[in-house]
XYZ file of C-alpha atoms in Angstrom:
239
model
C 45.249 -11.430 -29.444
C 42.646 -12.396 -32.067
C 41.171 -14.891 -29.611
C 40.897 -12.197 -26.947
C 39.257 -9.816 -29.419
C 36.705 -12.447 -30.428
C 35.970 -13.221 -26.788
C 35.522 -9.523 -25.998
C 33.197 -9.111 -28.981
C 31.060 -12.077 -27.941
C 30.924 -10.798 -24.355
C 29.870 -7.320 -25.476
C 27.150 -8.736 -27.740
C 25.815 -10.956 -24.956
C 25.746 -8.029 -22.527
C 23.899 -5.857 -25.035
C 21.362 -8.606 -25.682
C 20.830 -9.144 -21.966
C 20.293 -5.438 -21.346
C 17.982 -5.215 -24.319
C 15.821 -8.043 -23.014
C 15.809 -6.684 -19.476
C 14.911 -3.094 -20.393
C 11.205 -3.691 -21.141
C 10.784 -5.595 -17.874
C 12.136 -2.652 -15.914
C 10.166 0.075 -17.678
C 6.651 -1.213 -18.241
C 3.472 0.380 -16.862
C 2.408 -1.094 -13.519
C -0.479 -0.776 -11.078
C 0.291 -0.034 -7.422
C -0.515 -1.568 -5.075
C -0.769 -4.732 -7.121
C -3.328 -6.480 -4.913
C -6.792 -5.770 -3.509
C -9.558 -7.710 -1.794
C -12.395 -9.277 -3.737
C -15.756 -7.557 -3.328
C -14.273 -4.345 -1.952
C -13.197 -0.901 -3.090
C -9.632 0.202 -3.630
C -7.431 3.086 -4.726
C -4.624 2.332 -7.142
C -2.029 4.286 -9.082
C -1.019 3.513 -12.641
C 2.736 4.126 -12.583
C 4.075 5.187 -15.973
C 7.851 5.467 -16.486
C 9.318 7.165 -19.547
C 11.589 4.644 -21.260
C 12.850 6.820 -24.117
C 15.892 9.108 -24.020
C 14.807 11.319 -26.916
C 11.049 11.735 -26.316
C 8.525 12.363 -23.566
C 5.286 10.551 -22.754
C 2.327 12.779 -23.646
C -0.717 10.496 -23.368
C -1.822 7.454 -21.402
C -4.943 5.385 -22.121
C -6.066 2.704 -19.679
C -8.751 0.256 -20.798
C -11.074 -1.056 -18.063
C -12.481 -4.600 -18.136
C -15.962 -5.028 -19.598
C -16.370 -8.697 -18.679
C -16.083 -7.726 -15.003
C -17.065 -4.034 -15.066
C -16.628 -1.664 -12.155
C -19.701 0.275 -11.098
C -17.808 3.099 -9.396
C -14.723 4.759 -10.890
C -13.318 8.164 -9.976
C -9.996 9.787 -10.799
C -7.666 12.099 -8.912
C -6.635 15.245 -10.819
C -3.000 15.380 -11.906
C -1.539 18.899 -12.266
C -0.787 19.667 -15.906
C -2.838 16.765 -17.248
C -6.376 16.586 -18.637
C -8.366 13.470 -17.834
C -11.206 11.997 -19.876
C -13.395 9.185 -18.537
C -15.282 7.210 -21.192
C -18.371 5.172 -20.373
C -19.867 2.623 -22.732
C -22.686 0.129 -22.979
C -21.696 -3.344 -21.870
C -22.121 -6.343 -24.185
C -24.684 -7.649 -21.717
C -25.971 -6.409 -18.332
C -24.001 -7.540 -15.301
C -25.748 -8.265 -12.015
C -24.238 -6.484 -9.021
C -25.266 -5.810 -5.441
C -26.479 -2.426 -6.650
C -28.661 -3.805 -9.463
C -28.091 -4.640 -13.118
C -25.156 -2.719 -14.565
C -25.692 -1.870 -18.253
C -23.034 0.852 -18.648
C -19.635 1.227 -17.068
C -16.300 2.984 -17.491
C -14.450 1.438 -20.424
C -11.455 3.789 -20.688
C -9.632 6.549 -18.825
C -7.295 8.836 -20.779
C -4.746 11.350 -19.497
C -3.236 13.851 -21.936
C -1.769 17.346 -22.165
C 1.094 16.754 -19.780
C 4.552 15.320 -20.294
C 6.736 12.708 -18.632
C 10.327 13.584 -19.474
C 13.161 11.085 -19.968
C 14.314 9.604 -16.682
C 10.999 10.459 -14.950
C 7.746 8.685 -14.112
C 4.221 9.777 -13.249
C 1.454 8.142 -11.215
C -2.228 8.426 -12.162
C -4.549 7.553 -9.262
C -7.961 5.928 -9.601
C -10.518 4.892 -6.993
C -12.701 1.998 -8.087
C -15.080 -0.747 -7.014
C -16.918 -2.861 -6.321
C -14.297 -5.421 -7.244
C -15.599 -8.786 -8.495
C -15.692 -11.770 -6.181
C -15.435 -14.563 -8.742
C -12.058 -13.800 -10.376
C -8.517 -13.581 -9.048
C -7.245 -10.744 -11.247
C -8.224 -7.779 -13.402
C -6.208 -6.751 -16.461
C -5.920 -3.118 -17.595
C -4.381 -2.890 -21.099
C -2.570 0.451 -21.386
C -1.422 2.514 -24.373
C 1.539 4.886 -23.972
C 2.075 7.633 -26.568
C 5.352 9.542 -26.981
C 5.964 13.063 -28.212
C 7.692 11.681 -31.333
C 4.538 9.801 -32.342
C 5.599 6.354 -31.106
C 2.791 4.287 -29.538
C 3.534 1.403 -27.162
C 0.741 -0.979 -26.145
C 1.164 -2.640 -22.767
C -1.540 -5.226 -23.393
C -0.030 -8.716 -23.043
C -1.816 -10.950 -20.528
C 0.265 -12.803 -17.912
C 1.849 -16.014 -19.153
C 0.738 -19.315 -17.684
C 4.334 -20.379 -16.995
C 4.940 -17.349 -14.776
C 7.425 -15.618 -17.052
C 6.885 -12.000 -17.987
C 5.457 -11.059 -21.357
C 7.234 -8.663 -23.694
C 4.693 -5.886 -23.144
C 2.825 -6.901 -19.971
C -0.440 -5.184 -19.153
C -0.967 -3.822 -15.633
C -2.586 -6.552 -13.518
C -4.489 -6.146 -10.251
C -4.408 -9.373 -8.233
C -7.576 -10.053 -6.224
C -7.375 -11.916 -2.924
C -10.192 -13.369 -0.787
C -11.734 -10.811 1.513
C -10.916 -11.008 5.191
C -13.714 -11.606 7.669
C -15.932 -8.555 8.006
C -14.124 -6.603 5.279
C -16.250 -5.380 2.352
C -14.300 -2.332 1.297
C -16.688 0.028 3.060
C -15.340 2.773 5.299
C -14.246 1.284 8.562
C -16.454 1.889 11.586
C -14.496 3.446 14.441
C -13.896 0.838 17.090
C -15.307 1.418 20.556
C -12.512 2.609 22.737
C -12.454 1.439 26.324
C -12.349 4.298 28.839
C -8.893 5.012 30.106
C -8.139 3.793 33.592
C -8.432 6.481 36.250
C -5.006 7.611 37.361
C -3.984 6.800 40.924
C -4.506 9.726 43.272
C -1.759 8.526 45.619
C 1.641 9.543 44.302
C 4.578 7.227 44.715
C 6.343 9.770 46.954
C 3.404 9.740 49.383
C 3.615 5.956 49.658
C 7.330 6.260 50.482
C 6.619 8.915 53.098
C 3.942 6.718 54.671
C 6.397 3.826 54.917
C 8.980 6.164 56.428
C 6.504 7.434 59.014
C 5.561 3.881 59.925
C 9.212 2.973 60.424
C 9.743 6.026 62.620
C 6.666 5.133 64.705
C 7.864 1.582 65.205
C 11.353 2.840 66.121
C 9.939 5.285 68.642
C 7.794 2.570 70.211
C 10.810 0.308 70.502
C 12.810 3.099 72.172
C 10.007 3.706 74.651
C 9.830 0.011 75.508
C 13.596 0.033 76.080
C 13.376 3.038 78.437
C 10.556 1.391 80.386
C 12.692 -1.746 80.719
C 15.618 0.254 82.109
C 13.364 1.972 84.677
C 11.894 -1.347 85.822
C 15.394 -2.814 86.134
C 16.608 0.161 88.187
C 13.653 -0.080 90.548
C 14.262 -3.792 90.992
C 17.899 -3.158 91.911
C 16.949 -0.521 94.475
C 14.545 -2.949 96.215
C 17.213 -5.670 96.627
C 18.599 -5.922 100.249
C 22.169 -4.805 100.704
């Protein structure tokens, strides 16, 4: 019995450790969708789950990259939340297709609302023009709870592919497809629809039926003429 008790204790401890290690991976702040095309514009949502059972999330701060700044950033209002967009001077001007960029958005903060236990909230942002010379953008995020706890999701991705303890939201950038620059799509020229046939299928069937009747009538007439000729020939034969 003592052996079974020790085995059960070890099993319970291992399960608790496994769940404890897995919990952060399941509850961290993410960016959705997680990919976008280089050089374009995109709309993303920072998805924030509440990972505490005894407190709600009351503030979210997302830091924007300054080494690859974004010239255009706009936010979608979230009912019950107040948003604050902070712009700052960049360490050095960055050349873009729209000229030298000296200031850019450095932080977006949402506050005043509440994400209750067992819930999540998405905060949408439209941004661009995405850089063309990097394959990812990192957005360190700070999550504040109603009890005063502050969690920083700021760890960069690990080189070995494993997940960090507090991973920051990462937007993967992929090469742009041919002709795609993130601009609004131009409506494609639509070929005119083919004119509908003015001859219904039923009419075609009727025409075939009429043709068959005409041919049948002609055949009947030829048969009658043949009988008449045969009768006349018989009458002319000598008895």
